[in-house]
C-alpha cells in the first residue's frame, strides 16, 4: 500500500492456481475501530469478526485519509487471514485488510457489493 502509482505497474509474474489458493482471503465485519496515533503512518486499529471458525482478528490499516472511525464499524472488509501475525509498534496485526489505491494512493477498502456471511472465502 506504499506504491502511489501502482496502476502503472505491469502485471505480476504468472502464478499457478495452487499459489492463488494458498492465499486465504476472507470476508469479515468490522466490530471495533480505534485510532492508532503511535503508528509511524496514521493508522486505525480494527477488530474484525470472521465468523465462528476463524473468529475475531485484529488488523492495523492505513485508512484514515478516506474513512472516519465512526463509519467503519459494521462495514464488511476483505482480508488475508493466513499470514503470520505482524508486530506494528505495540500492536499485533493478525490479518491484512485489503484495499485499492485511490488517485492519491490512499486506501479504498474492498467490500462485497452486498452483505455476505462472515468468514466466506474469496474464490
mmCIF file of N, CA and C in Angstrom:
data_model
loop_
_atom_site.group_PDB
_atom_site.id
_atom_site.type_symbol
_atom_site.label_atom_id
_atom_site.label_comp_id
_atom_site.label_asym_id
_atom_site.label_seq_id
_atom_site.Cartn_x
_atom_site.Cartn_y
_atom_site.Cartn_z
ATOM 1 N N UNK A 1 0.820 -1.190 0.000
ATOM 2 C CA UNK A 1 0.000 0.000 0.000
ATOM 3 C C UNK A 1 0.872 1.265 0.000
ATOM 4 N N UNK A 2 2.162 1.135 -0.225
ATOM 5 C CA UNK A 2 3.021 2.313 -0.200
ATOM 6 C C UNK A 2 3.272 2.818 -1.620
ATOM 7 N N UNK A 3 2.826 2.080 -2.641
ATOM 8 C CA UNK A 3 3.119 2.467 -4.018
ATOM 9 C C UNK A 3 2.050 3.434 -4.502
ATOM 10 N N UNK A 4 2.461 4.651 -4.825
ATOM 11 C CA UNK A 4 1.489 5.647 -5.229
ATOM 12 C C UNK A 4 0.936 5.415 -6.623
ATOM 13 N N UNK A 5 1.775 4.918 -7.536
ATOM 14 C CA UNK A 5 1.302 4.763 -8.906
ATOM 15 C C UNK A 5 1.240 3.288 -9.267
ATOM 16 N N UNK A 6 0.612 2.509 -8.392
ATOM 17 C CA UNK A 6 0.519 1.068 -8.602
ATOM 18 C C UNK A 6 -0.244 0.743 -9.882
ATOM 19 N N UNK A 7 -1.119 1.648 -10.321
ATOM 20 C CA UNK A 7 -1.897 1.357 -11.532
ATOM 21 C C UNK A 7 -1.015 1.362 -12.778
ATOM 22 N N UNK A 8 0.189 1.944 -12.668
ATOM 23 C CA UNK A 8 1.113 1.977 -13.805
ATOM 24 C C UNK A 8 1.989 0.729 -13.882
ATOM 25 N N UNK A 9 1.961 -0.099 -12.837
ATOM 26 C CA UNK A 9 2.842 -1.270 -12.794
ATOM 27 C C UNK A 9 2.304 -2.366 -13.706
ATOM 28 N N UNK A 10 3.214 -3.105 -14.375
ATOM 29 C CA UNK A 10 2.749 -4.242 -15.172
ATOM 30 C C UNK A 10 2.210 -5.342 -14.263
ATOM 31 N N UNK A 11 1.504 -6.299 -14.843
ATOM 32 C CA UNK A 11 1.003 -7.439 -14.075
ATOM 33 C C UNK A 11 2.173 -8.183 -13.444
ATOM 34 N N UNK A 12 1.926 -8.755 -12.270
ATOM 35 C CA UNK A 12 2.947 -9.536 -11.568
ATOM 36 C C UNK A 12 3.256 -10.798 -12.372
ATOM 37 N N UNK A 13 4.387 -11.461 -12.088
ATOM 38 C CA UNK A 13 4.711 -12.706 -12.797
ATOM 39 C C UNK A 13 3.594 -13.747 -12.648
ATOM 40 N N UNK A 14 3.457 -14.585 -13.658
ATOM 41 C CA UNK A 14 2.425 -15.617 -13.670
ATOM 42 C C UNK A 14 2.594 -16.573 -12.489
ATOM 43 N N UNK A 15 1.475 -16.958 -11.894
ATOM 44 C CA UNK A 15 1.484 -17.938 -10.798
ATOM 45 C C UNK A 15 0.523 -19.066 -11.147
ATOM 46 N N UNK A 16 0.617 -20.148 -10.387
ATOM 47 C CA UNK A 16 -0.307 -21.261 -10.592
ATOM 48 C C UNK A 16 -1.578 -21.030 -9.783
ATOM 49 N N UNK A 17 -2.626 -21.753 -10.134
ATOM 50 C CA UNK A 17 -3.877 -21.663 -9.380
ATOM 51 C C UNK A 17 -3.651 -22.100 -7.934
ATOM 52 N N UNK A 18 -2.789 -23.109 -7.726
ATOM 53 C CA UNK A 18 -2.488 -23.548 -6.359
ATOM 54 C C UNK A 18 -1.864 -22.431 -5.526
ATOM 55 N N UNK A 19 -1.011 -21.609 -6.163
ATOM 56 C CA UNK A 19 -0.430 -20.481 -5.430
ATOM 57 C C UNK A 19 -1.513 -19.490 -5.028
ATOM 58 N N UNK A 20 -2.456 -19.240 -5.913
ATOM 59 C CA UNK A 20 -3.584 -18.368 -5.585
ATOM 60 C C UNK A 20 -4.375 -18.943 -4.402
ATOM 61 N N UNK A 21 -4.625 -20.257 -4.454
ATOM 62 C CA UNK A 21 -5.407 -20.890 -3.383
ATOM 63 C C UNK A 21 -4.688 -20.854 -2.039
ATOM 64 N N UNK A 22 -3.366 -20.705 -2.060
ATOM 65 C CA UNK A 22 -2.607 -20.644 -0.810
ATOM 66 C C UNK A 22 -2.884 -19.348 -0.034
ATOM 67 N N UNK A 23 -3.361 -18.314 -0.742
ATOM 68 C CA UNK A 23 -3.679 -17.039 -0.088
ATOM 69 C C UNK A 23 -5.141 -17.087 0.349
ATOM 70 N N UNK A 24 -5.365 -17.106 1.659
ATOM 71 C CA UNK A 24 -6.717 -17.262 2.191
ATOM 72 C C UNK A 24 -7.319 -15.887 2.478
ATOM 73 N N UNK A 25 -8.188 -15.443 1.573
ATOM 74 C CA UNK A 25 -8.844 -14.131 1.705
ATOM 75 C C UNK A 25 -10.278 -14.359 2.141
ATOM 76 N N UNK A 26 -10.631 -13.768 3.287
ATOM 77 C CA UNK A 26 -11.969 -13.953 3.863
ATOM 78 C C UNK A 26 -12.671 -12.621 4.029
ATOM 79 N N UNK A 27 -13.994 -12.703 4.161
ATOM 80 C CA UNK A 27 -14.803 -11.516 4.444
ATOM 81 C C UNK A 27 -15.101 -11.476 5.938
ATOM 82 N N UNK A 28 -15.038 -10.286 6.495
ATOM 83 C CA UNK A 28 -15.369 -10.111 7.905
ATOM 84 C C UNK A 28 -16.031 -8.765 8.119
ATOM 85 N N UNK A 29 -16.659 -8.612 9.272
ATOM 86 C CA UNK A 29 -17.324 -7.354 9.625
ATOM 87 C C UNK A 29 -16.525 -6.658 10.717
ATOM 88 N N UNK A 30 -16.221 -5.389 10.488
ATOM 89 C CA UNK A 30 -15.507 -4.598 11.496
ATOM 90 C C UNK A 30 -16.414 -4.415 12.705
ATOM 91 N N UNK A 31 -15.929 -4.840 13.899
ATOM 92 C CA UNK A 31 -16.727 -4.680 15.116
ATOM 93 C C UNK A 31 -16.153 -3.621 16.050
ATOM 94 N N UNK A 32 -14.922 -3.171 15.792
ATOM 95 C CA UNK A 32 -14.331 -2.075 16.561
ATOM 96 C C UNK A 32 -13.285 -1.379 15.705
ATOM 97 N N UNK A 33 -13.195 -0.069 15.856
ATOM 98 C CA UNK A 33 -12.195 0.731 15.135
ATOM 99 C C UNK A 33 -11.689 1.806 16.087
ATOM 100 N N UNK A 34 -10.399 1.786 16.342
ATOM 101 C CA UNK A 34 -9.800 2.733 17.281
ATOM 102 C C UNK A 34 -8.625 3.438 16.637
ATOM 103 N N UNK A 35 -8.398 4.703 17.011
ATOM 104 C CA UNK A 35 -7.226 5.395 16.460
ATOM 105 C C UNK A 35 -5.947 4.728 16.918
ATOM 106 N N UNK A 36 -4.911 4.825 16.101
ATOM 107 C CA UNK A 36 -3.604 4.284 16.457
ATOM 108 C C UNK A 36 -2.563 5.374 16.217
ATOM 109 N N UNK A 37 -2.580 6.415 17.057
ATOM 110 C CA UNK A 37 -1.693 7.563 16.819
ATOM 111 C C UNK A 37 -0.211 7.226 16.957
ATOM 112 N N UNK A 38 0.120 6.135 17.656
ATOM 113 C CA UNK A 38 1.527 5.772 17.860
ATOM 114 C C UNK A 38 2.165 5.197 16.594
ATOM 115 N N UNK A 39 1.352 4.781 15.632
ATOM 116 C CA UNK A 39 1.895 4.178 14.405
ATOM 117 C C UNK A 39 2.707 5.211 13.628
ATOM 118 N N UNK A 40 3.717 4.735 12.895
ATOM 119 C CA UNK A 40 4.564 5.634 12.100
ATOM 120 C C UNK A 40 3.736 6.402 11.076
ATOM 121 N N UNK A 41 2.847 5.694 10.380
ATOM 122 C CA UNK A 41 1.931 6.354 9.448
ATOM 123 C C UNK A 41 0.556 6.329 10.102
ATOM 124 N N UNK A 42 -0.256 7.383 9.922
ATOM 125 C CA UNK A 42 -1.574 7.413 10.582
ATOM 126 C C UNK A 42 -2.370 6.147 10.260
ATOM 127 N N UNK A 43 -2.781 5.456 11.306
ATOM 128 C CA UNK A 43 -3.433 4.160 11.136
ATOM 129 C C UNK A 43 -4.629 4.031 12.058
ATOM 130 N N UNK A 44 -5.392 2.973 11.808
ATOM 131 C CA UNK A 44 -6.549 2.624 12.622
ATOM 132 C C UNK A 44 -6.367 1.184 13.076
ATOM 133 N N UNK A 45 -6.702 0.922 14.344
ATOM 134 C CA UNK A 45 -6.704 -0.453 14.851
ATOM 135 C C UNK A 45 -8.118 -1.002 14.655
ATOM 136 N N UNK A 46 -8.217 -2.083 13.906
ATOM 137 C CA UNK A 46 -9.514 -2.698 13.626
ATOM 138 C C UNK A 46 -9.627 -4.030 14.352
ATOM 139 N N UNK A 47 -10.846 -4.358 14.787
ATOM 140 C CA UNK A 47 -11.186 -5.705 15.226
ATOM 141 C C UNK A 47 -12.253 -6.187 14.253
ATOM 142 N N UNK A 48 -11.981 -7.335 13.614
ATOM 143 C CA UNK A 48 -12.831 -7.832 12.532
ATOM 144 C C UNK A 48 -13.341 -9.220 12.888
ATOM 145 N N UNK A 49 -14.656 -9.414 12.736
ATOM 146 C CA UNK A 49 -15.297 -10.705 13.026
ATOM 147 C C UNK A 49 -15.389 -11.509 11.739
ATOM 148 N N UNK A 50 -14.644 -12.630 11.692
ATOM 149 C CA UNK A 50 -14.647 -13.503 10.518
ATOM 150 C C UNK A 50 -15.523 -14.730 10.716
ATOM 151 N N UNK A 51 -16.489 -14.657 11.629
ATOM 152 C CA UNK A 51 -17.408 -15.773 11.809
ATOM 153 C C UNK A 51 -16.889 -16.799 12.793
ATOM 154 N N UNK A 52 -17.671 -17.879 12.997
ATOM 155 C CA UNK A 52 -17.400 -18.817 14.090
ATOM 156 C C UNK A 52 -16.109 -19.620 13.958
ATOM 157 N N UNK A 53 -15.641 -19.890 12.744
ATOM 158 C CA UNK A 53 -14.461 -20.750 12.589
ATOM 159 C C UNK A 53 -13.169 -19.955 12.797
ATOM 160 N N UNK A 54 -13.021 -18.856 12.081
ATOM 161 C CA UNK A 54 -11.789 -18.061 12.191
ATOM 162 C C UNK A 54 -11.851 -17.121 13.389
ATOM 163 N N UNK A 55 -13.042 -16.649 13.709
ATOM 164 C CA UNK A 55 -13.214 -15.813 14.889
ATOM 165 C C UNK A 55 -12.848 -14.360 14.650
ATOM 166 N N UNK A 56 -12.491 -13.687 15.731
ATOM 167 C CA UNK A 56 -12.208 -12.259 15.719
ATOM 168 C C UNK A 56 -10.704 -12.040 15.598
ATOM 169 N N UNK A 57 -10.302 -11.171 14.689
ATOM 170 C CA UNK A 57 -8.880 -10.890 14.449
ATOM 171 C C UNK A 57 -8.652 -9.384 14.442
ATOM 172 N N UNK A 58 -7.404 -9.000 14.773
ATOM 173 C CA UNK A 58 -7.025 -7.589 14.793
ATOM 174 C C UNK A 58 -6.232 -7.244 13.539
ATOM 175 N N UNK A 59 -6.372 -5.987 13.104
ATOM 176 C CA UNK A 59 -5.638 -5.526 11.936
ATOM 177 C C UNK A 59 -5.338 -4.049 12.096
ATOM 178 N N UNK A 60 -4.143 -3.654 11.658
ATOM 179 C CA UNK A 60 -3.795 -2.239 11.593
ATOM 180 C C UNK A 60 -3.922 -1.820 10.138
ATOM 181 N N UNK A 61 -4.619 -0.702 9.883
ATOM 182 C CA UNK A 61 -4.858 -0.291 8.499
ATOM 183 C C UNK A 61 -4.632 1.202 8.339
ATOM 184 N N UNK A 62 -3.928 1.575 7.275
ATOM 185 C CA UNK A 62 -3.663 2.991 6.982
ATOM 186 C C UNK A 62 -4.799 3.537 6.130
ATOM 187 N N UNK A 63 -5.933 3.769 6.789
ATOM 188 C CA UNK A 63 -7.153 4.147 6.059
ATOM 189 C C UNK A 63 -7.732 5.475 6.527
ATOM 190 N N UNK A 64 -6.952 6.246 7.306
ATOM 191 C CA UNK A 64 -7.513 7.471 7.889
ATOM 192 C C UNK A 64 -7.859 8.533 6.842
ATOM 193 N N UNK A 65 -7.209 8.498 5.677
ATOM 194 C CA UNK A 65 -7.478 9.522 4.660
ATOM 195 C C UNK A 65 -8.914 9.437 4.139
ATOM 196 N N UNK A 66 -9.443 8.215 4.009
ATOM 197 C CA UNK A 66 -10.759 8.051 3.371
ATOM 198 C C UNK A 66 -11.885 7.635 4.310
ATOM 199 N N UNK A 67 -11.572 7.293 5.576
ATOM 200 C CA UNK A 67 -12.615 6.755 6.460
ATOM 201 C C UNK A 67 -12.547 7.385 7.839
ATOM 202 N N UNK A 68 -13.688 7.912 8.285
ATOM 203 C CA UNK A 68 -13.803 8.348 9.676
ATOM 204 C C UNK A 68 -14.074 7.111 10.526
ATOM 205 N N UNK A 69 -13.538 7.104 11.751
ATOM 206 C CA UNK A 69 -13.691 5.928 12.620
ATOM 207 C C UNK A 69 -15.137 5.472 12.725
ATOM 208 N N UNK A 70 -16.048 6.421 12.898
ATOM 209 C CA UNK A 70 -17.447 6.051 13.156
ATOM 210 C C UNK A 70 -18.132 5.437 11.936
ATOM 211 N N UNK A 71 -17.508 5.537 10.752
ATOM 212 C CA UNK A 71 -18.114 4.918 9.563
ATOM 213 C C UNK A 71 -17.640 3.491 9.357
ATOM 214 N N UNK A 72 -16.683 3.029 10.179
ATOM 215 C CA UNK A 72 -16.068 1.720 9.926
ATOM 216 C C UNK A 72 -16.803 0.560 10.567
ATOM 217 N N UNK A 73 -17.329 0.751 11.777
ATOM 218 C CA UNK A 73 -17.990 -0.361 12.469
ATOM 219 C C UNK A 73 -19.230 -0.784 11.680
ATOM 220 N N UNK A 74 -19.339 -2.096 11.444
ATOM 221 C CA UNK A 74 -20.460 -2.633 10.677
ATOM 222 C C UNK A 74 -20.138 -2.834 9.210
ATOM 223 N N UNK A 75 -19.010 -2.307 8.745
ATOM 224 C CA UNK A 75 -18.614 -2.437 7.343
ATOM 225 C C UNK A 75 -17.940 -3.799 7.126
ATOM 226 N N UNK A 76 -18.287 -4.452 6.034
ATOM 227 C CA UNK A 76 -17.602 -5.701 5.687
ATOM 228 C C UNK A 76 -16.351 -5.390 4.875
ATOM 229 N N UNK A 77 -15.265 -6.111 5.195
ATOM 230 C CA UNK A 77 -13.989 -5.915 4.509
ATOM 231 C C UNK A 77 -13.381 -7.271 4.178
ATOM 232 N N UNK A 78 -12.502 -7.269 3.183
ATOM 233 C CA UNK A 78 -11.769 -8.476 2.809
ATOM 234 C C UNK A 78 -10.380 -8.411 3.425
ATOM 235 N N UNK A 79 -9.878 -9.561 3.872
ATOM 236 C CA UNK A 79 -8.556 -9.598 4.487
ATOM 237 C C UNK A 79 -7.889 -10.942 4.238
ATOM 238 N N UNK A 80 -6.554 -10.905 4.143
ATOM 239 C CA UNK A 80 -5.772 -12.148 4.110
ATOM 240 C C UNK A 80 -5.652 -12.627 5.552
ATOM 241 N N UNK A 81 -6.110 -13.856 5.815
ATOM 242 C CA UNK A 81 -6.163 -14.351 7.200
ATOM 243 C C UNK A 81 -5.077 -15.380 7.511
ATOM 244 N N UNK A 82 -4.232 -15.725 6.528
ATOM 245 C CA UNK A 82 -3.231 -16.756 6.815
ATOM 246 C C UNK A 82 -1.788 -16.282 6.667
ATOM 247 N N UNK A 83 -1.552 -14.982 6.888
ATOM 248 C CA UNK A 83 -0.184 -14.501 7.073
ATOM 249 C C UNK A 83 0.184 -14.679 8.538
ATOM 250 N N UNK A 84 1.488 -14.792 8.871
ATOM 251 C CA UNK A 84 1.855 -14.782 10.291
ATOM 252 C C UNK A 84 1.529 -13.418 10.895
ATOM 253 N N UNK A 85 1.206 -13.357 12.184
ATOM 254 C CA UNK A 85 0.934 -12.056 12.815
ATOM 255 C C UNK A 85 2.143 -11.128 12.667
ATOM 256 N N UNK A 86 1.883 -9.837 12.561
ATOM 257 C CA UNK A 86 2.939 -8.855 12.328
ATOM 258 C C UNK A 86 2.882 -7.782 13.403
ATOM 259 N N UNK A 87 4.010 -7.563 14.055
ATOM 260 C CA UNK A 87 4.094 -6.540 15.099
ATOM 261 C C UNK A 87 4.196 -5.167 14.438
ATOM 262 N N UNK A 88 3.233 -4.302 14.711
ATOM 263 C CA UNK A 88 3.268 -2.936 14.184
ATOM 264 C C UNK A 88 3.274 -2.005 15.389
ATOM 265 N N UNK A 89 4.461 -1.547 15.755
ATOM 266 C CA UNK A 89 4.600 -0.800 17.004
ATOM 267 C C UNK A 89 4.273 -1.719 18.163
ATOM 268 N N UNK A 90 3.356 -1.280 19.027
ATOM 269 C CA UNK A 90 2.950 -2.100 20.175
ATOM 270 C C UNK A 90 1.758 -3.000 19.834
ATOM 271 N N UNK A 91 1.280 -2.930 18.599
ATOM 272 C CA UNK A 91 0.048 -3.608 18.202
ATOM 273 C C UNK A 91 0.381 -4.832 17.352
ATOM 274 N N UNK A 92 -0.267 -5.961 17.632
ATOM 275 C CA UNK A 92 -0.059 -7.174 16.844
ATOM 276 C C UNK A 92 -1.172 -7.270 15.797
ATOM 277 N N UNK A 93 -0.800 -7.100 14.536
ATOM 278 C CA UNK A 93 -1.764 -7.181 13.441
ATOM 279 C C UNK A 93 -1.833 -8.635 12.983
ATOM 280 N N UNK A 94 -3.028 -9.214 13.036
ATOM 281 C CA UNK A 94 -3.194 -10.653 12.754
ATOM 282 C C UNK A 94 -3.648 -10.946 11.331
ATOM 283 N N UNK A 95 -4.252 -9.974 10.673
ATOM 284 C CA UNK A 95 -4.720 -10.159 9.293
ATOM 285 C C UNK A 95 -4.378 -8.903 8.491
ATOM 286 N N UNK A 96 -4.274 -9.067 7.170
ATOM 287 C CA UNK A 96 -4.013 -7.930 6.288
ATOM 288 C C UNK A 96 -5.318 -7.503 5.629
ATOM 289 N N UNK A 97 -5.818 -6.339 6.028
ATOM 290 C CA UNK A 97 -7.036 -5.791 5.431
ATOM 291 C C UNK A 97 -6.696 -5.259 4.040
ATOM 292 N N UNK A 98 -7.522 -5.592 3.053
ATOM 293 C CA UNK A 98 -7.206 -5.310 1.657
ATOM 294 C C UNK A 98 -7.880 -4.047 1.143
ATOM 295 N N UNK A 99 -7.197 -3.386 0.233
ATOM 296 C CA UNK A 99 -7.761 -2.202 -0.396
ATOM 297 C C UNK A 99 -7.058 -1.909 -1.704
ATOM 298 N N UNK A 100 -7.605 -0.958 -2.426
ATOM 299 C CA UNK A 100 -7.005 -0.471 -3.660
ATOM 300 C C UNK A 100 -6.639 0.997 -3.479
ATOM 301 N N UNK A 101 -5.618 1.495 -4.204
ATOM 302 C CA UNK A 101 -5.264 2.910 -4.082
ATOM 303 C C UNK A 101 -6.229 3.805 -4.864
ATOM 304 N N UNK A 102 -6.579 4.939 -4.243
ATOM 305 C CA UNK A 102 -7.331 5.950 -4.989
ATOM 306 C C UNK A 102 -6.337 6.820 -5.767
ATOM 307 N N UNK A 103 -6.810 7.922 -6.350
ATOM 308 C CA UNK A 103 -5.935 8.767 -7.181
ATOM 309 C C UNK A 103 -4.735 9.296 -6.391
ATOM 310 N N UNK A 104 -4.891 9.474 -5.082
ATOM 311 C CA UNK A 104 -3.805 9.983 -4.242
ATOM 312 C C UNK A 104 -2.949 8.860 -3.648
ATOM 313 N N UNK A 105 -3.279 7.614 -3.966
ATOM 314 C CA UNK A 105 -2.541 6.494 -3.398
ATOM 315 C C UNK A 105 -3.041 6.099 -2.021
ATOM 316 N N UNK A 106 -4.170 6.668 -1.586
ATOM 317 C CA UNK A 106 -4.749 6.324 -0.282
ATOM 318 C C UNK A 106 -5.668 5.118 -0.437
ATOM 319 N N UNK A 107 -5.828 4.371 0.655
ATOM 320 C CA UNK A 107 -6.537 3.097 0.598
ATOM 321 C C UNK A 107 -8.054 3.274 0.475
ATOM 322 N N UNK A 108 -8.640 2.531 -0.458
ATOM 323 C CA UNK A 108 -10.089 2.344 -0.558
ATOM 324 C C UNK A 108 -10.336 0.872 -0.238
ATOM 325 N N UNK A 109 -11.117 0.607 0.794
ATOM 326 C CA UNK A 109 -11.353 -0.767 1.250
ATOM 327 C C UNK A 109 -12.132 -1.579 0.224
ATOM 328 N N UNK A 110 -11.903 -2.890 0.232
ATOM 329 C CA UNK A 110 -12.619 -3.815 -0.639
ATOM 330 C C UNK A 110 -13.793 -4.394 0.140
ATOM 331 N N UNK A 111 -14.998 -4.223 -0.394
ATOM 332 C CA UNK A 111 -16.196 -4.762 0.248
ATOM 333 C C UNK A 111 -17.042 -5.469 -0.808
ATOM 334 N N UNK A 112 -17.781 -6.504 -0.410
ATOM 335 C CA UNK A 112 -18.679 -7.144 -1.381
ATOM 336 C C UNK A 112 -19.817 -6.184 -1.742
ATOM 337 N N UNK A 113 -20.392 -6.352 -2.911
ATOM 338 C CA UNK A 113 -21.436 -5.419 -3.322
ATOM 339 C C UNK A 113 -22.765 -5.656 -2.603
ATOM 340 N N UNK A 114 -22.866 -6.751 -1.874
ATOM 341 C CA UNK A 114 -23.997 -6.956 -0.967
ATOM 342 C C UNK A 114 -23.500 -7.763 0.222
ATOM 343 N N UNK A 115 -24.247 -7.745 1.324
ATOM 344 C CA UNK A 115 -23.812 -8.439 2.533
ATOM 345 C C UNK A 115 -23.676 -9.942 2.285
ATOM 346 N N UNK A 116 -22.618 -10.528 2.805
ATOM 347 C CA UNK A 116 -22.379 -11.964 2.704
ATOM 348 C C UNK A 116 -22.029 -12.475 4.094
ATOM 349 N N UNK A 117 -22.128 -13.801 4.345
ATOM 350 C CA UNK A 117 -21.823 -14.313 5.680
ATOM 351 C C UNK A 117 -20.339 -14.118 6.026
ATOM 352 N N UNK A 118 -20.068 -13.676 7.247
ATOM 353 C CA UNK A 118 -18.690 -13.527 7.715
ATOM 354 C C UNK A 118 -17.955 -14.862 7.598
ATOM 355 N N UNK A 119 -16.691 -14.792 7.191
ATOM 356 C CA UNK A 119 -15.870 -15.992 7.083
ATOM 357 C C UNK A 119 -15.855 -16.578 5.684
ATOM 358 N N UNK A 120 -16.718 -16.082 4.801
ATOM 359 C CA UNK A 120 -16.712 -16.583 3.428
ATOM 360 C C UNK A 120 -15.358 -16.345 2.790
ATOM 361 N N UNK A 121 -14.903 -17.322 1.994
ATOM 362 C CA UNK A 121 -13.587 -17.245 1.366
ATOM 363 C C UNK A 121 -13.699 -16.776 -0.081
ATOM 364 N N UNK A 122 -12.816 -15.852 -0.463
ATOM 365 C CA UNK A 122 -12.766 -15.382 -1.842
ATOM 366 C C UNK A 122 -12.388 -16.532 -2.766
ATOM 367 N N UNK A 123 -13.082 -16.636 -3.891
ATOM 368 C CA UNK A 123 -12.686 -17.616 -4.915
ATOM 369 C C UNK A 123 -12.821 -16.999 -6.293
#
